[in-house]
GROMACS .gro file of C-alpha atoms in nm:
model
  183
    1MET     CA    1   0.000   0.000   0.000
    2GLU     CA    2   0.291   0.235   0.071
    3GLN     CA    3   0.408   0.205  -0.290
    4MET     CA    4   0.058   0.288  -0.419
    5ASN     CA    5   0.042   0.591  -0.190
    6ARG     CA    6   0.374   0.710  -0.334
    7TYR     CA    7   0.243   0.663  -0.690
    8ILE     CA    8  -0.073   0.858  -0.610
    9GLY     CA    9   0.130   1.138  -0.452
   10MET     CA   10   0.374   1.155  -0.741
   11GLN     CA   11   0.096   1.159  -1.000
   12LEU     CA   12  -0.102   1.426  -0.814
   13LYS     CA   13   0.203   1.649  -0.780
   14LYS     CA   14   0.298   1.596  -1.145
   15ILE     CA   15  -0.050   1.691  -1.267
   16ARG     CA   16  -0.063   1.991  -1.035
   17LYS     CA   17   0.279   2.117  -1.153
   18GLU     CA   18   0.197   2.060  -1.521
   19ARG     CA   19  -0.110   2.278  -1.479
   20SER     CA   20   0.073   2.539  -1.267
   21LEU     CA   21  -0.176   2.493  -0.984
   22SER     CA   22  -0.109   2.565  -0.618
   23LEU     CA   23  -0.230   2.335  -0.343
   24ASP     CA   24  -0.494   2.601  -0.268
   25ASP     CA   25  -0.615   2.583  -0.630
   26VAL     CA   26  -0.644   2.205  -0.613
   27ALA     CA   27  -0.817   2.220  -0.274
   28LYS     CA   28  -1.080   2.457  -0.413
   29ALA     CA   29  -1.134   2.245  -0.727
   30THR     CA   30  -1.158   1.914  -0.541
   31ASP     CA   31  -1.308   1.998  -0.202
   32VAL     CA   32  -1.014   1.817  -0.039
   33SER     CA   33  -0.820   2.015   0.223
   34LYS     CA   34  -0.485   2.166   0.140
   35ALA     CA   35  -0.327   1.980   0.433
   36GLN     CA   36  -0.460   1.645   0.312
   37LEU     CA   37  -0.345   1.715  -0.044
   38ALA     CA   38   0.004   1.799   0.084
   39GLN     CA   39   0.015   1.471   0.278
   40ILE     CA   40  -0.105   1.279  -0.028
   41GLU     CA   41   0.164   1.438  -0.246
   42LYS     CA   42   0.431   1.338   0.008
   43GLY     CA   43   0.301   0.981   0.011
   44GLU     CA   44   0.224   1.016   0.382
   45ALA     CA   45  -0.154   0.975   0.355
   46ASN     CA   46  -0.367   0.676   0.269
   47PRO     CA   47  -0.646   0.847   0.072
   48THR     CA   48  -0.985   0.682   0.054
   49VAL     CA   49  -1.150   0.589  -0.272
   50SER     CA   50  -1.394   0.878  -0.215
   51THR     CA   51  -1.108   1.124  -0.174
   52LEU     CA   52  -0.943   1.000  -0.494
   53TRP     CA   53  -1.272   1.036  -0.681
   54LYS     CA   54  -1.301   1.396  -0.556
   55ILE     CA   55  -0.950   1.469  -0.679
   56ALA     CA   56  -1.010   1.301  -1.016
   57ALA     CA   57  -1.342   1.482  -1.067
   58GLY     CA   58  -1.208   1.819  -0.955
   59LEU     CA   59  -0.904   1.797  -1.183
   60LYS     CA   60  -1.107   1.640  -1.467
   61ILE     CA   61  -0.879   1.338  -1.495
   62SER     CA   62  -0.946   0.965  -1.489
   63PHE     CA   63  -0.945   0.791  -1.153
   64SER     CA   64  -0.695   0.535  -1.283
   65SER     CA   65  -0.446   0.803  -1.386
   66LEU     CA   66  -0.380   0.864  -1.017
   67LEU     CA   67  -0.301   0.496  -0.960
   68GLN     CA   68  -0.041   0.452  -1.235
   69PRO     CA   69   0.329   0.434  -1.161
   70PRO     CA   70   0.472   0.762  -1.286
   71LYS     CA   71   0.683   0.773  -1.596
   72THR     CA   72   1.004   0.897  -1.451
   73PHE     CA   73   1.302   1.070  -1.599
   74PHE     CA   74   1.516   0.802  -1.441
   75GLN     CA   75   1.449   0.467  -1.601
   76LYS     CA   76   1.701   0.193  -1.668
   77TYR     CA   77   1.684  -0.012  -1.987
   78SER     CA   78   1.892  -0.317  -2.073
   79VAL     CA   79   1.957  -0.500  -2.395
   80ASP     CA   80   1.840  -0.860  -2.392
   81PRO     CA   81   2.114  -1.040  -2.587
   82THR     CA   82   1.870  -1.311  -2.695
   83THR     CA   83   1.600  -1.078  -2.831
   84TYR     CA   84   1.685  -0.925  -3.164
   85VAL     CA   85   1.584  -0.921  -3.528
   86SER     CA   86   1.839  -0.988  -3.797
   87GLU     CA   87   1.904  -0.965  -4.167
   88GLU     CA   88   2.194  -1.046  -4.395
   89ASP     CA   89   2.192  -1.411  -4.280
   90GLY     CA   90   2.214  -1.307  -3.913
   91LYS     CA   91   2.514  -1.081  -3.969
   92TYR     CA   92   2.315  -0.760  -3.906
   93ARG     CA   93   2.141  -0.767  -3.565
   94VAL     CA   94   1.902  -0.503  -3.427
   95TYR     CA   95   1.819  -0.484  -3.056
   96SER     CA   96   1.542  -0.254  -2.936
   97ILE     CA   97   1.666  -0.068  -2.628
   98ILE     CA   98   1.397   0.198  -2.581
   99PRO     CA   99   1.079   0.130  -2.780
  100TYR     CA  100   0.888   0.403  -2.958
  101ASP     CA  101   0.660   0.617  -2.743
  102PRO     CA  102   0.443   0.882  -2.912
  103GLU     CA  103   0.512   1.127  -2.629
  104ARG     CA  104   0.886   1.105  -2.695
  105GLY     CA  105   0.863   1.070  -3.072
  106TRP     CA  106   1.173   0.853  -3.101
  107GLU     CA  107   1.309   0.503  -3.049
  108PHE     CA  108   1.657   0.379  -2.962
  109TYR     CA  109   1.840   0.073  -3.096
  110LYS     CA  110   2.169  -0.110  -3.068
  111ILE     CA  111   2.295  -0.257  -3.395
  112GLU     CA  112   2.569  -0.516  -3.437
  113MET     CA  113   2.723  -0.562  -3.781
  114ASP     CA  114   2.957  -0.848  -3.858
  115PRO     CA  115   3.269  -0.778  -4.068
  116GLY     CA  116   3.203  -0.677  -4.429
  117VAL     CA  117   2.825  -0.649  -4.390
  118THR     CA  118   2.623  -0.388  -4.581
  119HIS     CA  119   2.262  -0.329  -4.480
  120LYS     CA  120   2.031  -0.133  -4.712
  121SER     CA  121   1.728   0.043  -4.568
  122GLU     CA  122   1.420   0.168  -4.750
  123PRO     CA  123   1.328   0.537  -4.715
  124HIS     CA  124   1.128   0.639  -4.410
  125THR     CA  125   0.845   0.892  -4.429
  126GLU     CA  126   0.914   1.264  -4.470
  127GLY     CA  127   1.056   1.424  -4.156
  128VAL     CA  128   1.214   1.110  -4.008
  129GLU     CA  129   1.573   1.158  -3.891
  130GLU     CA  130   1.828   0.898  -3.792
  131THR     CA  131   2.113   0.965  -3.554
  132VAL     CA  132   2.381   0.696  -3.559
  133THR     CA  133   2.680   0.676  -3.325
  134VAL     CA  134   2.963   0.427  -3.362
  135ILE     CA  135   3.021   0.262  -3.025
  136ALA     CA  136   3.282   0.012  -3.143
  137GLY     CA  137   3.453  -0.032  -3.479
  138GLN     CA  138   3.382   0.173  -3.791
  139ALA     CA  139   3.088   0.230  -4.022
  140VAL     CA  140   3.022   0.386  -4.359
  141VAL     CA  141   2.678   0.548  -4.388
  142GLN     CA  142   2.533   0.635  -4.724
  143CYS     CA  143   2.214   0.833  -4.769
  144GLY     CA  144   2.119   0.940  -5.118
  145GLU     CA  145   2.433   1.091  -5.273
  146MET     CA  146   2.602   1.153  -4.938
  147ARG     CA  147   2.854   0.906  -4.797
  148GLU     CA  148   3.033   0.939  -4.464
  149SER     CA  149   3.290   0.722  -4.285
  150LEU     CA  150   3.255   0.713  -3.907
  151THR     CA  151   3.495   0.589  -3.643
  152GLU     CA  152   3.437   0.504  -3.279
  153GLY     CA  153   3.272   0.792  -3.092
  154GLU     CA  154   3.154   0.977  -3.403
  155THR     CA  155   2.788   1.056  -3.467
  156LEU     CA  156   2.599   1.133  -3.788
  157LEU     CA  157   2.252   1.284  -3.816
  158PHE     CA  158   2.065   1.260  -4.146
  159SER     CA  159   1.721   1.280  -4.304
  160ALA     CA  160   1.615   0.921  -4.357
  161ASN     CA  161   1.341   0.983  -4.615
  162GLN     CA  162   1.557   0.839  -4.893
  163PRO     CA  163   1.731   0.505  -4.942
  164HIS     CA  164   2.024   0.467  -4.702
  165GLN     CA  165   2.269   0.201  -4.596
  166TYR     CA  166   2.509   0.104  -4.322
  167GLU     CA  167   2.834  -0.077  -4.397
  168ASN     CA  168   3.100  -0.233  -4.177
  169PRO     CA  169   3.424  -0.202  -4.377
  170THR     CA  170   3.638  -0.371  -4.109
  171ASP     CA  171   3.726  -0.727  -4.012
  172HIS     CA  172   3.573  -0.679  -3.661
  173VAL     CA  173   3.215  -0.647  -3.536
  174THR     CA  174   3.088  -0.289  -3.545
  175VAL     CA  175   2.841  -0.172  -3.280
  176LEU     CA  176   2.613   0.124  -3.347
  177HIS     CA  177   2.357   0.312  -3.143
  178LEU     CA  178   2.069   0.439  -3.354
  179ILE     CA  179   1.796   0.687  -3.265
  180ILE     CA  180   1.506   0.721  -3.506
  181GLN     CA  181   1.319   1.049  -3.456
  182TYR     CA  182   0.967   1.082  -3.599
  183ARG     CA  183   0.834   1.432  -3.667
   0.00000   0.00000   0.00000
C-alpha cells in the first residue's frame, strides 16, 4: 500500500505542476483540504477511494491516472542479448533498447554488424531523422548521394526519407547506437 500511496502522490504532484496549480487551487477544485493534499503528495496519507474520486473529478482526470506508476526521468533499460531481429543471414542484428513512445517521438536501438556487412534500408516517411553513433569499430553510412565514414565515438545525423545504408568495412564487429526520430 505504501508504494501505491507514493504513486498517487507523485501523480497528483505531477499533474498539479503541469497545470501550474497551487495546493490552494487544487483544494478549491476538489473539495479536499490543502493539508490532506500535501500529505497525499508526500506519500504520507492513505487516501480513501472517495477522496481519490473527488480529486479526479475536480481535476477532470481519470481515476486510474492517479493509480499509475509515474513515468520517470530516471528509467534503466537493458539489452536482452537473446532478443533481436536480424538480416543479412544473421550478420546484421538489431536490438530494441527503448521502444517508440508517441510522447517522446523517437526510439533507440543497438545494432551489431559483422565484418564486411552492408545493410540497405528503405526510405522512411518525410521528416524522419536517424542519428547513428559508432560505439565500437567503424561504419560507412550512405544516404542518397552523401557518404560518410565514421569511427568510434563519431555521430551522424541525417534525413532518412531516402534510401540509405550502413556498412561495416572492417574485419571486426561494429556496434552502433541508432535513434530514429519521428516528426
